[in-house]
């Protein structure tokens, strides 16, 4: 079993970074030991494992009824298409290339075969990050377009960056809330997305963006932690000022349909990142 962070992505992108997130190596080893020993279904649901069937020991098994309807049974073809989209993003997306350069410069280079996996997921998610295996999951059955795959990769690479640089502890709800705030801030929220989820206001653009980030971060925390909505809101509000203002490694909030992605990529070397 592994920890995975839920991603809700669209065709847009933006960037994030987290504050000083500290967890002891002893805690990490305990977590990995527990995961390797296996966990029951209650723990599985508590941490969101049930959203990623291929991460469970039994793996994904197509249902004959859905195969006959054409809804399942073509997983191998979907995986090939997904891997092609991942490769396209790695070669062409300014944000993905920037994130890969930042990870490499931080001592955590990405090997496509080792660190990115296309898998069948629950239909409520499009991607996830597994810190135990240090792998990004792209949901091949949900993220079918290059724009969506780009959003998933950027979002999850932010979690990977936080885990690499700040000893992110996914069992700490404040750490989890912080990295989700950063991912929503840098990879997703724009005025258009805020308007679609009901957070938009023409009179206060800044507050609109913050509300969008809070809503997305809250949804992600609730997806992977079996906590009350009140506890999740408190965690998001607790860490929001610091995490919202942490823009590393992208350096700016990306506006939709703007040259911000390319500007962020060109500015990467100024921060010491070995961009591709």
PDB file of C-alpha atoms in Angstrom:
ATOM      1  CA  UNK A   1       0.000   0.000   0.000  1.00  0.00           C
ATOM      2  CA  UNK A   2       1.094   3.548  -0.587  1.00  0.00           C
ATOM      3  CA  UNK A   3       0.025   7.076   0.126  1.00  0.00           C
ATOM      4  CA  UNK A   4      -1.456   8.882  -2.817  1.00  0.00           C
ATOM      5  CA  UNK A   5      -2.608  12.414  -3.166  1.00  0.00           C
ATOM      6  CA  UNK A   6      -5.677  13.061  -5.219  1.00  0.00           C
ATOM      7  CA  UNK A   7      -5.507  15.445  -8.151  1.00  0.00           C
ATOM      8  CA  UNK A   8      -8.385  17.203  -9.803  1.00  0.00           C
ATOM      9  CA  UNK A   9      -6.985  18.686 -13.002  1.00  0.00           C
ATOM     10  CA  UNK A  10      -8.158  20.589 -16.011  1.00  0.00           C
ATOM     11  CA  UNK A  11      -6.445  21.725 -19.183  1.00  0.00           C
ATOM     12  CA  UNK A  12      -4.941  24.676 -17.346  1.00  0.00           C
ATOM     13  CA  UNK A  13      -1.804  24.963 -15.208  1.00  0.00           C
ATOM     14  CA  UNK A  14      -0.181  26.997 -12.434  1.00  0.00           C
ATOM     15  CA  UNK A  15       2.528  26.426  -9.741  1.00  0.00           C
ATOM     16  CA  UNK A  16       3.378  26.031  -5.950  1.00  0.00           C
ATOM     17  CA  UNK A  17       5.900  25.376  -3.168  1.00  0.00           C
ATOM     18  CA  UNK A  18       5.777  24.445   0.493  1.00  0.00           C
ATOM     19  CA  UNK A  19       7.257  25.853   3.691  1.00  0.00           C
ATOM     20  CA  UNK A  20       9.705  24.117   6.008  1.00  0.00           C
ATOM     21  CA  UNK A  21       8.009  20.708   6.309  1.00  0.00           C
ATOM     22  CA  UNK A  22       9.816  18.468   8.778  1.00  0.00           C
ATOM     23  CA  UNK A  23       9.321  14.803   9.693  1.00  0.00           C
ATOM     24  CA  UNK A  24      11.784  12.470  11.375  1.00  0.00           C
ATOM     25  CA  UNK A  25      13.431   9.638   9.441  1.00  0.00           C
ATOM     26  CA  UNK A  26      12.250   7.296  12.203  1.00  0.00           C
ATOM     27  CA  UNK A  27       8.643   8.173  11.405  1.00  0.00           C
ATOM     28  CA  UNK A  28       9.264   7.589   7.700  1.00  0.00           C
ATOM     29  CA  UNK A  29      10.753   4.149   8.298  1.00  0.00           C
ATOM     30  CA  UNK A  30       7.752   3.232  10.456  1.00  0.00           C
ATOM     31  CA  UNK A  31       5.389   4.323   7.711  1.00  0.00           C
ATOM     32  CA  UNK A  32       7.209   2.300   5.058  1.00  0.00           C
ATOM     33  CA  UNK A  33       7.354  -0.762   7.327  1.00  0.00           C
ATOM     34  CA  UNK A  34       3.631  -0.590   7.985  1.00  0.00           C
ATOM     35  CA  UNK A  35       2.897  -0.218   4.294  1.00  0.00           C
ATOM     36  CA  UNK A  36       5.109  -3.140   3.343  1.00  0.00           C
ATOM     37  CA  UNK A  37       3.427  -5.329   5.946  1.00  0.00           C
ATOM     38  CA  UNK A  38       0.039  -4.636   4.324  1.00  0.00           C
ATOM     39  CA  UNK A  39      -3.006  -2.760   5.591  1.00  0.00           C
ATOM     40  CA  UNK A  40      -6.668  -3.590   5.985  1.00  0.00           C
ATOM     41  CA  UNK A  41      -9.523  -2.130   3.969  1.00  0.00           C
ATOM     42  CA  UNK A  42     -10.304   0.466   6.652  1.00  0.00           C
ATOM     43  CA  UNK A  43      -6.828   1.933   6.452  1.00  0.00           C
ATOM     44  CA  UNK A  44      -7.032   1.643   2.677  1.00  0.00           C
ATOM     45  CA  UNK A  45     -10.091   3.854   2.529  1.00  0.00           C
ATOM     46  CA  UNK A  46      -8.674   6.217   5.144  1.00  0.00           C
ATOM     47  CA  UNK A  47      -5.675   7.014   2.971  1.00  0.00           C
ATOM     48  CA  UNK A  48      -7.287   6.787  -0.467  1.00  0.00           C
ATOM     49  CA  UNK A  49      -5.669   3.533  -1.595  1.00  0.00           C
ATOM     50  CA  UNK A  50      -9.002   2.355  -2.951  1.00  0.00           C
ATOM     51  CA  UNK A  51      -8.769   5.115  -5.573  1.00  0.00           C
ATOM     52  CA  UNK A  52      -5.773   3.397  -7.179  1.00  0.00           C
ATOM     53  CA  UNK A  53      -6.597  -0.318  -7.652  1.00  0.00           C
ATOM     54  CA  UNK A  54      -3.264  -1.155  -9.302  1.00  0.00           C
ATOM     55  CA  UNK A  55      -1.534  -0.039  -6.084  1.00  0.00           C
ATOM     56  CA  UNK A  56      -3.359  -2.776  -4.177  1.00  0.00           C
ATOM     57  CA  UNK A  57      -2.069  -6.323  -4.026  1.00  0.00           C
ATOM     58  CA  UNK A  58      -4.926  -7.748  -6.092  1.00  0.00           C
ATOM     59  CA  UNK A  59      -4.491  -5.181  -8.885  1.00  0.00           C
ATOM     60  CA  UNK A  60      -7.149  -4.017 -11.344  1.00  0.00           C
ATOM     61  CA  UNK A  61      -9.601  -6.599 -12.662  1.00  0.00           C
ATOM     62  CA  UNK A  62     -11.988  -5.618 -15.487  1.00  0.00           C
ATOM     63  CA  UNK A  63     -15.630  -6.552 -15.002  1.00  0.00           C
ATOM     64  CA  UNK A  64     -17.131  -8.651 -17.784  1.00  0.00           C
ATOM     65  CA  UNK A  65     -20.289  -6.559 -17.842  1.00  0.00           C
ATOM     66  CA  UNK A  66     -18.233  -3.406 -18.489  1.00  0.00           C
ATOM     67  CA  UNK A  67     -16.039  -5.222 -21.012  1.00  0.00           C
ATOM     68  CA  UNK A  68     -19.142  -6.204 -23.025  1.00  0.00           C
ATOM     69  CA  UNK A  69     -20.277  -2.578 -22.982  1.00  0.00           C
ATOM     70  CA  UNK A  70     -16.863  -1.448 -24.221  1.00  0.00           C
ATOM     71  CA  UNK A  71     -16.120   0.504 -21.033  1.00  0.00           C
ATOM     72  CA  UNK A  72     -13.233  -1.741 -19.959  1.00  0.00           C
ATOM     73  CA  UNK A  73     -10.944  -4.310 -21.505  1.00  0.00           C
ATOM     74  CA  UNK A  74      -8.717  -1.908 -23.477  1.00  0.00           C
ATOM     75  CA  UNK A  75      -6.350  -1.050 -20.632  1.00  0.00           C
ATOM     76  CA  UNK A  76      -3.201  -1.883 -22.616  1.00  0.00           C
ATOM     77  CA  UNK A  77      -4.176   0.504 -25.415  1.00  0.00           C
ATOM     78  CA  UNK A  78      -5.038   3.225 -22.882  1.00  0.00           C
ATOM     79  CA  UNK A  79      -1.647   2.753 -21.219  1.00  0.00           C
ATOM     80  CA  UNK A  80       0.200   3.206 -24.521  1.00  0.00           C
ATOM     81  CA  UNK A  81      -1.780   6.382 -25.299  1.00  0.00           C
ATOM     82  CA  UNK A  82      -1.134   7.701 -21.787  1.00  0.00           C
ATOM     83  CA  UNK A  83       2.595   7.041 -22.032  1.00  0.00           C
ATOM     84  CA  UNK A  84       2.700   8.855 -25.362  1.00  0.00           C
ATOM     85  CA  UNK A  85       0.995  11.874 -23.790  1.00  0.00           C
ATOM     86  CA  UNK A  86       3.465  11.798 -20.888  1.00  0.00           C
ATOM     87  CA  UNK A  87       6.387  11.707 -23.322  1.00  0.00           C
ATOM     88  CA  UNK A  88       4.904  14.603 -25.313  1.00  0.00           C
ATOM     89  CA  UNK A  89       4.558  16.702 -22.141  1.00  0.00           C
ATOM     90  CA  UNK A  90       8.130  15.932 -21.075  1.00  0.00           C
ATOM     91  CA  UNK A  91       9.390  17.127 -24.442  1.00  0.00           C
ATOM     92  CA  UNK A  92       7.070  20.089 -25.039  1.00  0.00           C
ATOM     93  CA  UNK A  93       5.482  21.432 -21.848  1.00  0.00           C
ATOM     94  CA  UNK A  94       7.420  24.394 -20.364  1.00  0.00           C
ATOM     95  CA  UNK A  95       6.060  23.695 -16.868  1.00  0.00           C
ATOM     96  CA  UNK A  96       6.836  19.976 -16.933  1.00  0.00           C
ATOM     97  CA  UNK A  97      10.348  20.652 -18.232  1.00  0.00           C
ATOM     98  CA  UNK A  98      10.835  23.307 -15.541  1.00  0.00           C
ATOM     99  CA  UNK A  99       9.668  20.950 -12.790  1.00  0.00           C
ATOM    100  CA  UNK A 100      11.932  18.153 -14.040  1.00  0.00           C
ATOM    101  CA  UNK A 101      14.888  20.563 -14.080  1.00  0.00           C
ATOM    102  CA  UNK A 102      14.080  21.757 -10.555  1.00  0.00           C
ATOM    103  CA  UNK A 103      13.881  18.176  -9.302  1.00  0.00           C
ATOM    104  CA  UNK A 104      17.168  17.289 -10.967  1.00  0.00           C
ATOM    105  CA  UNK A 105      18.885  20.321  -9.431  1.00  0.00           C
ATOM    106  CA  UNK A 106      17.453  19.324  -6.033  1.00  0.00           C
ATOM    107  CA  UNK A 107      19.040  15.875  -6.238  1.00  0.00           C
ATOM    108  CA  UNK A 108      15.858  14.047  -7.259  1.00  0.00           C
ATOM    109  CA  UNK A 109      16.115  13.485 -11.036  1.00  0.00           C
ATOM    110  CA  UNK A 110      13.161  11.842 -12.773  1.00  0.00           C
ATOM    111  CA  UNK A 111      13.489   8.615 -14.719  1.00  0.00           C
ATOM    112  CA  UNK A 112      10.332   8.270 -16.826  1.00  0.00           C
ATOM    113  CA  UNK A 113      10.226   4.478 -16.549  1.00  0.00           C
ATOM    114  CA  UNK A 114      10.844   4.508 -12.807  1.00  0.00           C
ATOM    115  CA  UNK A 115       9.008   7.579 -11.519  1.00  0.00           C
ATOM    116  CA  UNK A 116       5.907   7.965 -13.734  1.00  0.00           C
ATOM    117  CA  UNK A 117       3.297   5.236 -14.081  1.00  0.00           C
ATOM    118  CA  UNK A 118       0.124   5.199 -16.198  1.00  0.00           C
ATOM    119  CA  UNK A 119      -2.559   3.201 -14.381  1.00  0.00           C
ATOM    120  CA  UNK A 120      -6.286   2.600 -14.130  1.00  0.00           C
ATOM    121  CA  UNK A 121      -7.772   4.683 -11.303  1.00  0.00           C
ATOM    122  CA  UNK A 122     -11.076   5.429  -9.695  1.00  0.00           C
ATOM    123  CA  UNK A 123     -13.131   7.774 -11.859  1.00  0.00           C
ATOM    124  CA  UNK A 124     -13.004  10.516  -9.203  1.00  0.00           C
ATOM    125  CA  UNK A 125      -9.271  11.173  -9.668  1.00  0.00           C
ATOM    126  CA  UNK A 126      -6.923  11.919 -12.563  1.00  0.00           C
ATOM    127  CA  UNK A 127      -3.588  11.375 -10.850  1.00  0.00           C
ATOM    128  CA  UNK A 128      -1.678  10.870  -7.623  1.00  0.00           C
ATOM    129  CA  UNK A 129       1.712  10.830  -5.942  1.00  0.00           C
ATOM    130  CA  UNK A 130       3.056   7.799  -4.072  1.00  0.00           C
ATOM    131  CA  UNK A 131       5.866   8.941  -1.719  1.00  0.00           C
ATOM    132  CA  UNK A 132       6.725   5.405  -0.617  1.00  0.00           C
ATOM    133  CA  UNK A 133       7.704   4.391  -4.151  1.00  0.00           C
ATOM    134  CA  UNK A 134       8.388   8.021  -5.134  1.00  0.00           C
ATOM    135  CA  UNK A 135       6.125   7.604  -8.153  1.00  0.00           C
ATOM    136  CA  UNK A 136       3.642   9.803  -9.975  1.00  0.00           C
ATOM    137  CA  UNK A 137       0.461   8.059 -11.091  1.00  0.00           C
ATOM    138  CA  UNK A 138      -1.285   9.321 -14.234  1.00  0.00           C
ATOM    139  CA  UNK A 139      -4.803   7.907 -14.487  1.00  0.00           C
ATOM    140  CA  UNK A 140      -4.941   6.543 -18.020  1.00  0.00           C
ATOM    141  CA  UNK A 141      -8.711   6.103 -17.913  1.00  0.00           C
ATOM    142  CA  UNK A 142      -9.360   9.722 -16.878  1.00  0.00           C
ATOM    143  CA  UNK A 143      -6.473  11.923 -18.104  1.00  0.00           C
ATOM    144  CA  UNK A 144      -6.815  11.191 -21.812  1.00  0.00           C
ATOM    145  CA  UNK A 145      -5.711  14.518 -23.319  1.00  0.00           C
ATOM    146  CA  UNK A 146      -2.270  16.110 -23.381  1.00  0.00           C
ATOM    147  CA  UNK A 147      -3.561  19.159 -21.494  1.00  0.00           C
ATOM    148  CA  UNK A 148      -4.903  17.028 -18.658  1.00  0.00           C
ATOM    149  CA  UNK A 149      -1.734  14.936 -18.486  1.00  0.00           C
ATOM    150  CA  UNK A 150       0.285  18.151 -18.338  1.00  0.00           C
ATOM    151  CA  UNK A 151      -1.826  19.367 -15.418  1.00  0.00           C
ATOM    152  CA  UNK A 152      -1.453  16.044 -13.585  1.00  0.00           C
ATOM    153  CA  UNK A 153       2.323  15.940 -14.076  1.00  0.00           C
ATOM    154  CA  UNK A 154       2.801  19.538 -12.930  1.00  0.00           C
ATOM    155  CA  UNK A 155       0.584  19.025  -9.872  1.00  0.00           C
ATOM    156  CA  UNK A 156       2.210  15.772  -8.803  1.00  0.00           C
ATOM    157  CA  UNK A 157       5.744  16.998  -9.491  1.00  0.00           C
ATOM    158  CA  UNK A 158       5.073  19.789  -7.018  1.00  0.00           C
ATOM    159  CA  UNK A 159       4.283  17.128  -4.394  1.00  0.00           C
ATOM    160  CA  UNK A 160       7.434  15.267  -5.439  1.00  0.00           C
ATOM    161  CA  UNK A 161       9.463  18.482  -5.166  1.00  0.00           C
ATOM    162  CA  UNK A 162       8.109  19.145  -1.675  1.00  0.00           C
ATOM    163  CA  UNK A 163       8.840  15.571  -0.627  1.00  0.00           C
ATOM    164  CA  UNK A 164      12.381  15.801  -2.026  1.00  0.00           C
ATOM    165  CA  UNK A 165      13.266  19.162  -0.489  1.00  0.00           C
ATOM    166  CA  UNK A 166      11.182  19.454   2.672  1.00  0.00           C
ATOM    167  CA  UNK A 167      10.760  15.936   4.073  1.00  0.00           C
ATOM    168  CA  UNK A 168       7.038  16.112   3.474  1.00  0.00           C
ATOM    169  CA  UNK A 169       5.073  13.842   5.830  1.00  0.00           C
ATOM    170  CA  UNK A 170       1.694  12.871   4.347  1.00  0.00           C
ATOM    171  CA  UNK A 171       0.485  11.668   7.760  1.00  0.00           C
ATOM    172  CA  UNK A 172       0.748  15.238   9.015  1.00  0.00           C
ATOM    173  CA  UNK A 173      -2.441  16.971   7.904  1.00  0.00           C
ATOM    174  CA  UNK A 174      -0.741  20.388   7.933  1.00  0.00           C
ATOM    175  CA  UNK A 175       1.979  19.128   5.578  1.00  0.00           C
ATOM    176  CA  UNK A 176      -0.644  17.581   3.322  1.00  0.00           C
ATOM    177  CA  UNK A 177      -2.728  20.771   3.286  1.00  0.00           C
ATOM    178  CA  UNK A 178       0.349  22.844   2.486  1.00  0.00           C
ATOM    179  CA  UNK A 179       1.478  20.822  -0.513  1.00  0.00           C
ATOM    180  CA  UNK A 180      -2.101  20.724  -1.846  1.00  0.00           C
ATOM    181  CA  UNK A 181      -2.328  24.514  -1.491  1.00  0.00           C
ATOM    182  CA  UNK A 182       0.910  24.895  -3.424  1.00  0.00           C
ATOM    183  CA  UNK A 183      -0.235  22.509  -6.165  1.00  0.00           C
ATOM    184  CA  UNK A 184      -3.591  24.244  -6.604  1.00  0.00           C
ATOM    185  CA  UNK A 185      -1.925  27.663  -6.500  1.00  0.00           C
ATOM    186  CA  UNK A 186       0.709  26.891  -9.124  1.00  0.00           C
ATOM    187  CA  UNK A 187      -0.934  24.253 -11.314  1.00  0.00           C
ATOM    188  CA  UNK A 188      -4.677  24.844 -11.513  1.00  0.00           C
ATOM    189  CA  UNK A 189      -6.396  27.958 -10.281  1.00  0.00           C
ATOM    190  CA  UNK A 190      -7.189  30.677 -12.790  1.00  0.00           C
ATOM    191  CA  UNK A 191     -10.114  33.074 -13.028  1.00  0.00           C
ATOM    192  CA  UNK A 192     -11.889  30.691 -15.414  1.00  0.00           C
ATOM    193  CA  UNK A 193     -11.530  27.663 -13.143  1.00  0.00           C
ATOM    194  CA  UNK A 194     -12.589  29.741 -10.142  1.00  0.00           C
ATOM    195  CA  UNK A 195     -15.717  30.881 -12.000  1.00  0.00           C
ATOM    196  CA  UNK A 196     -16.565  27.283 -12.933  1.00  0.00           C
ATOM    197  CA  UNK A 197     -16.441  26.169  -9.295  1.00  0.00           C
ATOM    198  CA  UNK A 198     -18.327  29.214  -8.013  1.00  0.00           C
ATOM    199  CA  UNK A 199     -15.439  31.091  -6.389  1.00  0.00           C
ATOM    200  CA  UNK A 200     -15.120  33.868  -8.963  1.00  0.00           C
ATOM    201  CA  UNK A 201     -15.811  37.556  -8.444  1.00  0.00           C
ATOM    202  CA  UNK A 202     -15.181  40.378 -10.892  1.00  0.00           C
ATOM    203  CA  UNK A 203     -14.723  42.795  -8.000  1.00  0.00           C
ATOM    204  CA  UNK A 204     -11.899  41.096  -6.123  1.00  0.00           C
ATOM    205  CA  UNK A 205      -9.644  39.030  -8.380  1.00  0.00           C
ATOM    206  CA  UNK A 206      -7.040  38.362  -5.673  1.00  0.00           C
ATOM    207  CA  UNK A 207      -9.610  36.965  -3.240  1.00  0.00           C
ATOM    208  CA  UNK A 208     -11.140  34.955  -6.078  1.00  0.00           C
ATOM    209  CA  UNK A 209      -7.858  33.166  -6.708  1.00  0.00           C
ATOM    210  CA  UNK A 210      -7.303  32.469  -3.002  1.00  0.00           C
ATOM    211  CA  UNK A 211     -10.800  31.018  -2.659  1.00  0.00           C
ATOM    212  CA  UNK A 212     -10.176  28.774  -5.665  1.00  0.00           C
ATOM    213  CA  UNK A 213      -6.920  27.508  -4.127  1.00  0.00           C
ATOM    214  CA  UNK A 214      -8.592  26.843  -0.787  1.00  0.00           C
ATOM    215  CA  UNK A 215     -11.469  24.947  -2.414  1.00  0.00           C
ATOM    216  CA  UNK A 216      -9.189  22.695  -4.462  1.00  0.00           C
ATOM    217  CA  UNK A 217      -6.798  22.074  -1.551  1.00  0.00           C
ATOM    218  CA  UNK A 218      -9.714  21.211   0.739  1.00  0.00           C
ATOM    219  CA  UNK A 219     -11.157  18.747  -1.788  1.00  0.00           C
ATOM    220  CA  UNK A 220      -7.762  17.042  -2.171  1.00  0.00           C
ATOM    221  CA  UNK A 221      -7.220  16.739   1.590  1.00  0.00           C
ATOM    222  CA  UNK A 222     -10.672  15.221   2.075  1.00  0.00           C
ATOM    223  CA  UNK A 223     -10.011  12.764  -0.759  1.00  0.00           C
ATOM    224  CA  UNK A 224      -7.002  11.141   0.898  1.00  0.00           C
ATOM    225  CA  UNK A 225      -7.605  11.666   4.610  1.00  0.00           C
ATOM    226  CA  UNK A 226     -10.534  10.277   6.568  1.00  0.00           C
ATOM    227  CA  UNK A 227     -11.058  13.459   8.575  1.00  0.00           C
ATOM    228  CA  UNK A 228     -14.005  15.740   9.126  1.00  0.00           C
ATOM    229  CA  UNK A 229     -14.559  18.687   6.829  1.00  0.00           C
ATOM    230  CA  UNK A 230     -14.036  21.014   9.793  1.00  0.00           C
ATOM    231  CA  UNK A 231     -10.609  19.502  10.583  1.00  0.00           C
ATOM    232  CA  UNK A 232      -9.568  19.798   6.936  1.00  0.00           C
ATOM    233  CA  UNK A 233     -10.701  23.438   6.745  1.00  0.00           C
ATOM    234  CA  UNK A 234      -8.784  24.264   9.930  1.00  0.00           C
ATOM    235  CA  UNK A 235      -5.604  22.689   8.495  1.00  0.00           C
ATOM    236  CA  UNK A 236      -5.923  24.606   5.215  1.00  0.00           C
ATOM    237  CA  UNK A 237      -6.534  27.899   7.000  1.00  0.00           C
ATOM    238  CA  UNK A 238      -3.656  27.267   9.426  1.00  0.00           C
ATOM    239  CA  UNK A 239      -0.979  26.938   6.773  1.00  0.00           C
ATOM    240  CA  UNK A 240      -2.532  28.989   3.968  1.00  0.00           C
ATOM    241  CA  UNK A 241      -0.664  32.337   4.317  1.00  0.00           C
ATOM    242  CA  UNK A 242       2.787  30.731   4.246  1.00  0.00           C
ATOM    243  CA  UNK A 243       2.096  28.048   1.648  1.00  0.00           C
ATOM    244  CA  UNK A 244       0.136  30.318  -0.696  1.00  0.00           C
ATOM    245  CA  UNK A 245       3.067  32.728  -0.899  1.00  0.00           C
ATOM    246  CA  UNK A 246       5.623  29.973  -1.551  1.00  0.00           C
ATOM    247  CA  UNK A 247       5.974  29.895  -5.353  1.00  0.00           C
ATOM    248  CA  UNK A 248       9.083  27.716  -5.626  1.00  0.00           C
ATOM    249  CA  UNK A 249      10.143  26.305  -8.063  1.00  0.00           C
ATOM    250  CA  UNK A 250       7.939  27.944 -10.719  1.00  0.00           C
ATOM    251  CA  UNK A 251       8.367  31.417  -9.324  1.00  0.00           C
ATOM    252  CA  UNK A 252       5.047  32.860 -10.489  1.00  0.00           C
ATOM    253  CA  UNK A 253       1.355  32.046 -10.655  1.00  0.00           C
ATOM    254  CA  UNK A 254       0.478  30.946 -14.163  1.00  0.00           C
ATOM    255  CA  UNK A 255      -2.445  32.680 -15.842  1.00  0.00           C
ATOM    256  CA  UNK A 256      -4.427  30.676 -18.341  1.00  0.00           C
ATOM    257  CA  UNK A 257      -3.821  31.424 -22.044  1.00  0.00           C
ATOM    258  CA  UNK A 258      -0.846  33.657 -21.235  1.00  0.00           C
ATOM    259  CA  UNK A 259       2.912  33.463 -21.894  1.00  0.00           C
ATOM    260  CA  UNK A 260       3.518  32.884 -18.165  1.00  0.00           C
ATOM    261  CA  UNK A 261       4.490  29.228 -18.682  1.00  0.00           C
ATOM    262  CA  UNK A 262       7.263  30.142 -21.101  1.00  0.00           C
ATOM    263  CA  UNK A 263       8.414  33.029 -18.887  1.00  0.00           C
ATOM    264  CA  UNK A 264       8.651  30.709 -15.893  1.00  0.00           C
ATOM    265  CA  UNK A 265      10.645  28.209 -17.953  1.00  0.00           C
ATOM    266  CA  UNK A 266      13.065  30.889 -19.178  1.00  0.00           C
ATOM    267  CA  UNK A 267      13.503  32.177 -15.615  1.00  0.00           C
ATOM    268  CA  UNK A 268      14.383  28.703 -14.301  1.00  0.00           C
ATOM    269  CA  UNK A 269      18.189  29.107 -14.678  1.00  0.00           C
ATOM    270  CA  UNK A 270      17.996  32.318 -12.624  1.00  0.00           C
ATOM    271  CA  UNK A 271      16.987  30.162  -9.652  1.00  0.00           C
ATOM    272  CA  UNK A 272      19.744  27.641 -10.337  1.00  0.00           C
ATOM    273  CA  UNK A 273      17.506  25.029 -11.985  1.00  0.00           C
ATOM    274  CA  UNK A 274      18.930  22.838 -14.720  1.00  0.00           C
ATOM    275  CA  UNK A 275      15.998  23.190 -17.120  1.00  0.00           C
ATOM    276  CA  UNK A 276      15.850  20.853 -20.074  1.00  0.00           C
TER     277      UNK A 276
END
